[in-house]
C-alpha cells in the first residue's frame, strides 16, 4: 500500500456572492475530485489547535501527524532548515518578506501595505534586492539567507523574540500599529525602505506595471525546531513535494526527503504536473511509501482576494495534479490511499488565514464505496464525520494506532 497527501493550501473558503453563493471549491469544475468523492470518506477536521495562530506552519505540522502544541517553535526556523541556515540554541530565526508599501509622501509608519508578496516577485529579482539592503545594514549578529520568491530568512545570533504580525494579516492597512516593537528590527525595516523604494530594479518593475518590492517585513520568529523522525514515528519512508521553504523545512526536520521539481514556484503558474509526476516516480520507482504534495496556489489567490483565480487554482489541482496522479497510480495496479485537504481556510473576503475546520477526503483504491456526495465544505460538514485533532488524521490515513 502507498500513501499520498494532496495538500491544497488555503483552499477552504466561505460562500461568495459573485460565485452564486458557492465557495470556490463548490464552484470549481473538479471532475477528478467528484470521481474520488463517491468512493471516499469525507469529513471535517481541526488543523489549528485552539488558541494557536492559524498558519501553514501549525496546520501542516498537524496534517503530517505532529501535534503543534508539542512540536511548534515558530515558523521561520522551519524555513531556515530548508534554506540551510545554521542555528545555535540561542539564535532566533525570522521570516523576512519583501513587501509592497504605498510609497506615500509620509513617514514610514504612515505607509500602507499593499502586497505581502510584491507581485510574487521572482527569486532572482528578490536576491538582488536583498543583497542591496544587507550590504548596507552592517549588523554583525544578523545573517540573511535567500529563500524563494518573496520569502527570505534572517538569523539573529542570541537575539530577541518579540511579537510580530504577518504582513498578509494587515493588507490595505497603515502599518504603524503593527510595526516591530524591537528597535533593531524596526530600524532595519525603515532602512530597507529607504534603499529599495528608489532601487533601479524596483523602478523598472513599476514601469512594467509590477508591484515594487520596497520594504523588508519581519515576522514568524522562533527557535531551532526538534521534530521526531517521520519514519520512526509512522514506519513509512516519506518524500515532500513543495516549492515552499516552510514545507521543505518541515520535511527536513522530520527526516523526510524533498523532491526538486523544475518550475515549481508556489504561484498560480506552478508546475502542477511535475509535482504529480514526482510523486508517482517516488512511490513506484524509488521505494517511497508516502508522498506529500503541497500546492500553494489557492492560498496565494486567497491572499490576493481573487475568487476567480482561486477557482482556477483549484481546477488546476484537479486537472493537473489529481488527474495524472490517480491515472498513473491506477495503471500501475499498486494499491494506494489518498488524503486530500487544505491546511486552513484563506477566505477571499478576508485575504488571510482563519482557524476554522477544513474538509478532508480520504480515498482507498481497494474500497468499492459508493456514496452520492461531492467534496466541498458543505458536504463535509453534513457528513457527520469529524476528526477533532487534525494531527490524528495521518494515523487514519496510514491505518496506524493514533498514539504510536
Short mmCIF file of C-alpha atoms in Angstrom, two decimals:
data_model
loop_
_atom_site.label_atom_id
_atom_site.label_comp_id
_atom_site.label_asym_id
_atom_site.label_seq_id
_atom_site.Cartn_x
_atom_site.Cartn_y
_atom_site.Cartn_z
CA UNK A 1 0.00 0.00 0.00
CA UNK A 2 1.22 3.51 -0.90
CA UNK A 3 0.06 6.68 0.83
CA UNK A 4 -0.43 10.17 -0.62
CA UNK A 5 -1.44 13.57 0.76
CA UNK A 6 -2.51 16.27 -1.69
CA UNK A 7 -2.47 19.49 0.34
CA UNK A 8 -4.26 22.36 -1.41
CA UNK A 9 -3.04 25.25 0.71
CA UNK A 10 -5.79 27.64 1.83
CA UNK A 11 -8.39 26.03 -0.46
CA UNK A 12 -11.29 26.15 2.02
CA UNK A 13 -13.41 29.30 1.93
CA UNK A 14 -16.88 30.70 2.57
CA UNK A 15 -19.80 31.28 0.15
CA UNK A 16 -19.11 34.18 -2.21
CA UNK A 17 -21.83 36.24 -3.88
CA UNK A 18 -20.01 36.51 -7.22
CA UNK A 19 -19.84 32.70 -7.29
CA UNK A 20 -23.62 32.41 -6.92
CA UNK A 21 -23.35 31.87 -3.20
CA UNK A 22 -20.93 28.96 -3.55
CA UNK A 23 -17.43 28.55 -2.18
CA UNK A 24 -14.58 28.42 -4.71
CA UNK A 25 -14.35 24.65 -4.10
CA UNK A 26 -18.07 24.20 -4.79
CA UNK A 27 -17.98 26.47 -7.84
CA UNK A 28 -14.88 24.98 -9.45
CA UNK A 29 -15.17 22.24 -12.09
CA UNK A 30 -13.49 19.31 -10.37
CA UNK A 31 -14.30 16.02 -12.16
CA UNK A 32 -11.39 14.19 -10.52
CA UNK A 33 -12.47 15.18 -7.02
CA UNK A 34 -16.05 14.23 -7.91
CA UNK A 35 -14.89 10.80 -9.12
CA UNK A 36 -12.95 10.16 -5.94
CA UNK A 37 -15.63 11.54 -3.62
CA UNK A 38 -18.19 8.82 -4.35
CA UNK A 39 -15.65 6.23 -3.17
CA UNK A 40 -14.27 8.18 -0.23
CA UNK A 41 -14.78 9.10 3.38
CA UNK A 42 -15.50 12.82 3.62
CA UNK A 43 -15.47 14.86 6.80
CA UNK A 44 -14.15 17.85 8.71
CA UNK A 45 -11.01 18.22 10.79
CA UNK A 46 -9.43 20.87 13.00
CA UNK A 47 -5.85 21.50 11.93
CA UNK A 48 -5.27 24.52 14.19
CA UNK A 49 -5.27 23.79 17.94
CA UNK A 50 -7.42 26.18 19.95
CA UNK A 51 -5.54 29.33 20.86
CA UNK A 52 -2.80 28.93 18.25
CA UNK A 53 -2.45 31.29 15.30
CA UNK A 54 -3.83 29.93 12.01
CA UNK A 55 -0.98 29.39 9.60
CA UNK A 56 0.55 26.90 7.21
CA UNK A 57 3.23 26.13 9.79
CA UNK A 58 1.00 24.80 12.56
CA UNK A 59 -1.56 23.37 10.13
CA UNK A 60 0.89 21.38 8.01
CA UNK A 61 2.60 20.03 11.11
CA UNK A 62 -0.81 18.75 12.16
CA UNK A 63 -1.58 17.21 8.77
CA UNK A 64 1.79 15.42 8.86
CA UNK A 65 0.84 13.91 12.19
CA UNK A 66 2.69 16.21 14.60
CA UNK A 67 0.75 17.84 17.43
CA UNK A 68 1.61 21.56 17.03
CA UNK A 69 1.35 22.14 20.76
CA UNK A 70 4.23 19.73 21.25
CA UNK A 71 6.42 20.42 18.22
CA UNK A 72 5.89 24.03 17.08
CA UNK A 73 8.71 26.50 17.89
CA UNK A 74 7.97 29.16 15.25
CA UNK A 75 7.55 29.39 11.50
CA UNK A 76 10.85 30.79 10.33
CA UNK A 77 13.04 28.13 11.98
CA UNK A 78 11.32 25.54 9.81
CA UNK A 79 12.08 27.58 6.70
CA UNK A 80 15.65 28.01 7.89
CA UNK A 81 16.11 24.24 7.78
CA UNK A 82 15.17 24.23 4.10
CA UNK A 83 17.41 27.17 3.20
CA UNK A 84 20.37 25.62 5.01
CA UNK A 85 20.73 28.35 7.62
CA UNK A 86 22.71 27.32 10.67
CA UNK A 87 21.05 27.90 14.04
CA UNK A 88 22.54 27.63 17.53
CA UNK A 89 20.36 27.13 20.60
CA UNK A 90 20.19 30.85 21.42
CA UNK A 91 19.53 32.03 17.86
CA UNK A 92 16.19 33.40 16.64
CA UNK A 93 15.04 32.90 13.07
CA UNK A 94 12.75 35.41 11.34
CA UNK A 95 10.84 35.33 8.07
CA UNK A 96 11.89 38.37 6.05
CA UNK A 97 9.22 39.15 3.45
CA UNK A 98 9.80 41.56 0.60
CA UNK A 99 6.54 43.53 0.63
CA UNK A 100 4.97 46.38 -1.31
CA UNK A 101 4.24 49.62 0.56
CA UNK A 102 2.35 52.54 -0.96
CA UNK A 103 5.33 54.94 -1.16
CA UNK A 104 3.21 57.82 0.12
CA UNK A 105 4.91 61.14 0.90
CA UNK A 106 4.72 60.38 4.60
CA UNK A 107 6.75 58.78 7.42
CA UNK A 108 7.38 55.04 7.25
CA UNK A 109 4.77 54.34 9.90
CA UNK A 110 2.11 56.03 7.76
CA UNK A 111 2.66 53.74 4.77
CA UNK A 112 0.05 51.17 3.79
CA UNK A 113 0.88 47.57 2.95
CA UNK A 114 -0.50 46.68 -0.48
CA UNK A 115 1.00 43.29 -1.23
CA UNK A 116 2.69 40.78 1.07
CA UNK A 117 4.40 39.06 -1.90
CA UNK A 118 5.49 42.01 -4.10
CA UNK A 119 3.58 40.59 -7.01
CA UNK A 120 5.06 37.11 -6.38
CA UNK A 121 8.48 38.52 -7.26
CA UNK A 122 10.96 36.08 -8.79
CA UNK A 123 13.69 34.65 -6.59
CA UNK A 124 16.30 36.15 -8.91
CA UNK A 125 14.97 39.70 -8.54
CA UNK A 126 14.46 39.23 -4.83
CA UNK A 127 18.07 38.14 -4.34
CA UNK A 128 19.30 41.35 -5.97
CA UNK A 129 17.17 43.50 -3.67
CA UNK A 130 18.02 41.52 -0.56
CA UNK A 131 21.73 42.00 -1.25
CA UNK A 132 21.28 45.73 -1.89
CA UNK A 133 19.95 46.13 1.64
CA UNK A 134 22.13 43.68 3.54
CA UNK A 135 25.30 45.13 2.03
CA UNK A 136 24.47 48.41 3.80
CA UNK A 137 22.98 47.22 7.09
CA UNK A 138 26.24 46.15 8.79
CA UNK A 139 24.57 44.26 11.66
CA UNK A 140 27.14 41.58 12.56
CA UNK A 141 24.78 39.45 14.65
CA UNK A 142 22.19 39.15 11.85
CA UNK A 143 22.67 36.82 8.88
CA UNK A 144 20.34 36.89 5.87
CA UNK A 145 19.54 33.96 3.56
CA UNK A 146 17.79 34.00 0.18
CA UNK A 147 14.68 31.84 0.13
CA UNK A 148 12.06 31.54 -2.61
CA UNK A 149 10.24 34.42 -4.31
CA UNK A 150 9.35 36.98 -1.60
CA UNK A 151 10.09 34.61 1.31
CA UNK A 152 13.52 35.03 2.92
CA UNK A 153 15.16 34.35 6.26
CA UNK A 154 17.20 36.17 8.90
CA UNK A 155 19.03 34.52 11.79
CA UNK A 156 19.72 36.77 14.78
CA UNK A 157 22.50 35.40 16.96
CA UNK A 158 21.35 35.27 20.60
CA UNK A 159 18.50 37.51 19.53
CA UNK A 160 15.17 38.55 20.95
CA UNK A 161 11.75 37.15 20.03
CA UNK A 162 9.14 39.95 20.02
CA UNK A 163 5.53 39.59 18.97
CA UNK A 164 5.30 40.25 15.22
CA UNK A 165 2.42 40.44 12.74
CA UNK A 166 2.27 38.52 9.44
CA UNK A 167 2.02 41.02 6.58
CA UNK A 168 -0.85 39.15 4.93
CA UNK A 169 -2.94 39.86 8.05
CA UNK A 170 -2.82 43.65 7.54
CA UNK A 171 -3.23 44.15 3.81
CA UNK A 172 -4.59 47.58 2.85
CA UNK A 173 -3.88 48.91 6.36
CA UNK A 174 -1.45 51.53 7.62
CA UNK A 175 1.47 49.73 9.19
CA UNK A 176 2.18 51.93 12.22
CA UNK A 177 0.14 49.88 14.68
CA UNK A 178 1.87 46.64 13.66
CA UNK A 179 5.50 47.70 13.34
CA UNK A 180 8.07 45.73 15.38
CA UNK A 181 8.44 46.91 18.96
CA UNK A 182 12.08 45.88 18.87
CA UNK A 183 14.17 48.92 17.83
CA UNK A 184 16.71 46.95 15.77
CA UNK A 185 14.07 45.18 13.69
CA UNK A 186 12.20 48.44 13.15
CA UNK A 187 15.38 50.24 12.12
CA UNK A 188 16.23 47.53 9.59
CA UNK A 189 12.76 47.72 8.05
CA UNK A 190 12.97 51.52 7.78
CA UNK A 191 16.44 51.38 6.21
CA UNK A 192 15.28 48.73 3.76
CA UNK A 193 12.50 51.03 2.57
CA UNK A 194 14.86 53.97 2.01
CA UNK A 195 17.17 51.75 -0.05
CA UNK A 196 14.56 49.82 -2.02
CA UNK A 197 11.98 52.44 -2.97
CA UNK A 198 14.36 54.03 -5.49
CA UNK A 199 16.32 50.93 -6.46
CA UNK A 200 16.65 50.64 -10.27
CA UNK A 201 15.12 47.17 -10.28
CA UNK A 202 12.02 48.45 -8.49
CA UNK A 203 11.77 51.46 -10.80
CA UNK A 204 11.81 49.03 -13.73
CA UNK A 205 9.19 46.83 -12.07
CA UNK A 206 6.90 49.85 -11.74
CA UNK A 207 7.45 50.76 -15.39
CA UNK A 208 6.32 47.24 -16.25
CA UNK A 209 3.19 47.57 -14.11
CA UNK A 210 4.52 45.25 -11.39
CA UNK A 211 4.43 45.86 -7.66
CA UNK A 212 7.79 47.07 -6.30
CA UNK A 213 9.44 45.09 -3.51
CA UNK A 214 10.21 48.15 -1.44
CA UNK A 215 10.46 47.03 2.20
CA UNK A 216 11.54 44.19 4.48
CA UNK A 217 8.91 42.85 6.86
CA UNK A 218 9.96 40.60 9.74
CA UNK A 219 7.63 38.01 11.28
CA UNK A 220 7.37 34.32 12.22
CA UNK A 221 10.16 34.40 14.82
CA UNK A 222 11.19 31.20 16.53
CA UNK A 223 13.88 28.94 17.95
CA UNK A 224 15.52 25.86 16.47
CA UNK A 225 12.91 23.10 15.94
CA UNK A 226 13.17 19.49 17.07
CA UNK A 227 10.77 17.17 15.23
CA UNK A 228 10.73 13.42 15.70
CA UNK A 229 11.66 11.35 12.66
CA UNK A 230 8.66 10.61 10.43
CA UNK A 231 9.89 7.13 9.51
CA UNK A 232 10.45 6.21 13.15
CA UNK A 233 7.07 7.67 14.12
CA UNK A 234 4.98 6.05 11.39
CA UNK A 235 7.16 3.36 9.82
CA UNK A 236 6.95 4.96 6.35
CA UNK A 237 9.66 6.38 4.10
CA UNK A 238 8.37 9.78 3.01
CA UNK A 239 9.07 12.49 0.46
CA UNK A 240 7.90 16.12 0.35
CA UNK A 241 6.98 17.77 -2.95
CA UNK A 242 6.63 21.53 -2.50
CA UNK A 243 8.02 24.81 -3.80
CA UNK A 244 7.74 26.45 -0.38
CA UNK A 245 10.67 26.57 2.04
CA UNK A 246 8.35 26.13 5.03
CA UNK A 247 7.14 22.73 3.83
CA UNK A 248 10.60 21.62 2.79
CA UNK A 249 11.89 22.69 6.20
CA UNK A 250 9.22 20.68 7.99
CA UNK A 251 10.18 17.67 5.87
CA UNK A 252 13.89 18.07 6.60
CA UNK A 253 13.18 18.41 10.31
CA UNK A 254 11.13 15.20 10.16
CA UNK A 255 13.84 13.28 8.32
CA UNK A 256 11.93 13.15 5.03
CA UNK A 257 13.44 13.72 1.60
CA UNK A 258 12.46 16.64 -0.65
CA UNK A 259 11.87 16.36 -4.41
CA UNK A 260 13.15 19.07 -6.75
CA UNK A 261 10.54 19.91 -9.40
CA UNK A 262 11.63 22.35 -12.13
CA UNK A 263 9.16 25.21 -12.50
CA UNK A 264 7.56 24.71 -9.07
CA UNK A 265 7.28 28.24 -7.70
CA UNK A 266 4.37 28.41 -5.25
CA UNK A 267 2.26 30.53 -7.62
CA UNK A 268 -0.72 30.06 -9.89
CA UNK A 269 1.59 29.05 -12.76
CA UNK A 270 3.49 26.40 -10.81
CA UNK A 271 4.43 23.06 -12.39
CA UNK A 272 1.40 21.07 -11.20
CA UNK A 273 2.01 18.08 -13.46
CA UNK A 274 5.66 17.95 -12.47
CA UNK A 275 4.61 17.60 -8.84
CA UNK A 276 2.25 14.73 -9.68
CA UNK A 277 4.97 13.01 -11.71
CA UNK A 278 7.50 13.42 -8.89
CA UNK A 279 5.10 11.69 -6.50
CA UNK A 280 4.44 8.80 -8.87
CA UNK A 281 8.14 8.34 -9.56
CA UNK A 282 8.95 8.34 -5.85
CA UNK A 283 6.21 5.86 -4.96
CA UNK A 284 6.62 3.44 -7.86
CA UNK A 285 10.30 3.70 -8.79
CA UNK A 286 12.20 4.91 -5.73
CA UNK A 287 10.72 2.76 -2.97
CA UNK A 288 8.98 5.55 -1.03
CA UNK A 289 5.88 4.61 0.96
CA UNK A 290 4.48 8.12 1.39
CA UNK A 291 4.34 11.29 -0.73
CA UNK A 292 3.14 14.73 0.42
CA UNK A 293 2.21 17.01 -2.50
CA UNK A 294 1.82 20.62 -1.38
CA UNK A 295 0.32 23.22 -3.73
CA UNK A 296 0.46 26.84 -2.57
CA UNK A 297 -1.64 28.45 -5.33
CA UNK A 298 -5.13 28.53 -3.69
CA UNK A 299 -3.67 30.25 -0.63
CA UNK A 300 -1.89 32.90 -2.70
CA UNK A 301 -5.08 33.62 -4.66
CA UNK A 302 -6.99 33.94 -1.39
CA UNK A 303 -4.44 36.48 -0.17
CA UNK A 304 -4.88 38.36 -3.43
CA UNK A 305 -8.64 38.49 -2.80
CA UNK A 306 -9.40 36.92 -6.20
CA UNK A 307 -12.27 34.43 -6.23
CA UNK A 308 -11.77 33.87 -9.97
CA UNK A 309 -8.10 32.97 -9.59
CA UNK A 310 -8.77 30.81 -6.56
CA UNK A 311 -11.27 28.81 -8.58
CA UNK A 312 -8.66 28.50 -11.32
CA UNK A 313 -6.07 27.23 -8.83
CA UNK A 314 -8.48 24.56 -7.57
CA UNK A 315 -9.32 23.49 -11.12
CA UNK A 316 -5.61 23.30 -11.92
CA UNK A 317 -5.05 20.98 -8.97
CA UNK A 318 -7.93 18.79 -10.05
CA UNK A 319 -6.85 18.58 -13.70
CA UNK A 320 -3.07 18.64 -13.44
CA UNK A 321 -2.34 17.01 -10.08
CA UNK A 322 -5.17 14.66 -9.15
CA UNK A 323 -5.88 13.61 -12.75
CA UNK A 324 -2.42 12.38 -13.78
CA UNK A 325 -1.59 11.20 -10.25
CA UNK A 326 -4.55 8.85 -9.93
CA UNK A 327 -4.41 7.68 -13.56
CA UNK A 328 -0.79 6.62 -13.21
CA UNK A 329 -1.32 5.01 -9.82
CA UNK A 330 -4.37 3.13 -11.11
CA UNK A 331 -2.49 1.97 -14.21
CA UNK A 332 0.32 0.61 -12.03
CA UNK A 333 -2.01 -1.70 -10.14
CA UNK A 334 -0.36 -0.68 -6.84
CA UNK A 335 -2.97 -0.08 -4.10
CA UNK A 336 -2.93 3.36 -2.52
CA UNK A 337 -4.71 5.59 -0.04
CA UNK A 338 -5.03 9.32 -0.76
CA UNK A 339 -5.88 12.18 1.59
CA UNK A 340 -6.98 15.47 0.01
CA UNK A 341 -7.50 18.59 2.11
CA UNK A 342 -6.49 22.22 2.70
CA UNK A 343 -4.33 23.09 5.68
CA UNK A 344 -6.57 26.02 6.69
CA UNK A 345 -9.13 28.31 5.03
CA UNK A 346 -7.91 31.51 3.35
CA UNK A 347 -11.18 33.30 2.64
CA UNK A 348 -11.14 35.64 -0.36
CA UNK A 349 -13.17 38.16 1.64
CA UNK A 350 -10.59 38.35 4.44
CA UNK A 351 -7.41 37.77 2.41
CA UNK A 352 -5.81 35.98 5.36
CA UNK A 353 -5.91 32.69 7.26
CA UNK A 354 -8.59 31.64 9.73
CA UNK A 355 -8.67 28.74 12.17
CA UNK A 356 -11.96 27.18 11.05
CA UNK A 357 -12.16 23.40 10.39
CA UNK A 358 -11.36 22.17 6.90
CA UNK A 359 -12.93 19.45 4.71
CA UNK A 360 -10.98 16.26 4.05
CA UNK A 361 -11.42 13.47 1.51
CA UNK A 362 -9.92 10.06 2.29
CA UNK A 363 -9.80 7.65 -0.66
CA UNK A 364 -8.75 3.99 -0.72
CA UNK A 365 -8.23 2.43 -4.16
CA UNK A 366 -9.14 -1.00 -2.76
CA UNK A 367 -12.51 0.01 -1.33
CA UNK A 368 -15.68 -0.01 -3.50
CA UNK A 369 -17.58 2.61 -1.52
CA UNK A 370 -20.50 4.17 -3.36
CA UNK A 371 -21.65 7.49 -1.95
CA UNK A 372 -23.74 10.23 -3.52
CA UNK A 373 -21.79 13.21 -2.20
CA UNK A 374 -19.30 15.58 -3.79
CA UNK A 375 -16.30 17.06 -2.00
CA UNK A 376 -16.87 20.52 -0.51
CA UNK A 377 -17.04 22.35 2.79
CA UNK A 378 -20.82 21.96 2.89
CA UNK A 379 -20.95 18.22 2.22
CA UNK A 380 -18.05 17.51 4.55
CA UNK A 381 -19.85 19.31 7.35
CA UNK A 382 -23.09 17.47 6.59
CA UNK A 383 -21.38 14.07 6.58
CA UNK A 384 -21.13 13.99 10.36
CA UNK A 385 -17.56 12.70 10.16
CA UNK A 386 -15.22 14.70 12.38
CA UNK A 387 -11.56 14.33 13.34
CA UNK A 388 -11.29 16.81 16.18
CA UNK A 389 -7.50 16.66 16.44
CA UNK A 390 -6.07 17.24 12.98
CA UNK A 391 -2.77 15.60 13.87
CA UNK A 392 -4.64 12.27 14.27
CA UNK A 393 -5.71 12.32 10.61
CA UNK A 394 -2.30 10.98 9.50
CA UNK A 395 -2.80 7.84 11.57
CA UNK A 396 -6.22 7.49 9.96
CA UNK A 397 -4.62 7.68 6.51
CA UNK A 398 -1.87 5.20 7.38
CA UNK A 399 -4.21 2.94 9.36
CA UNK A 400 -1.85 3.13 12.32
CA UNK A 401 -2.62 3.49 16.04
CA UNK A 402 -3.01 7.19 16.87
CA UNK A 403 -0.50 7.24 19.73
CA UNK A 404 2.22 5.22 18.06
#
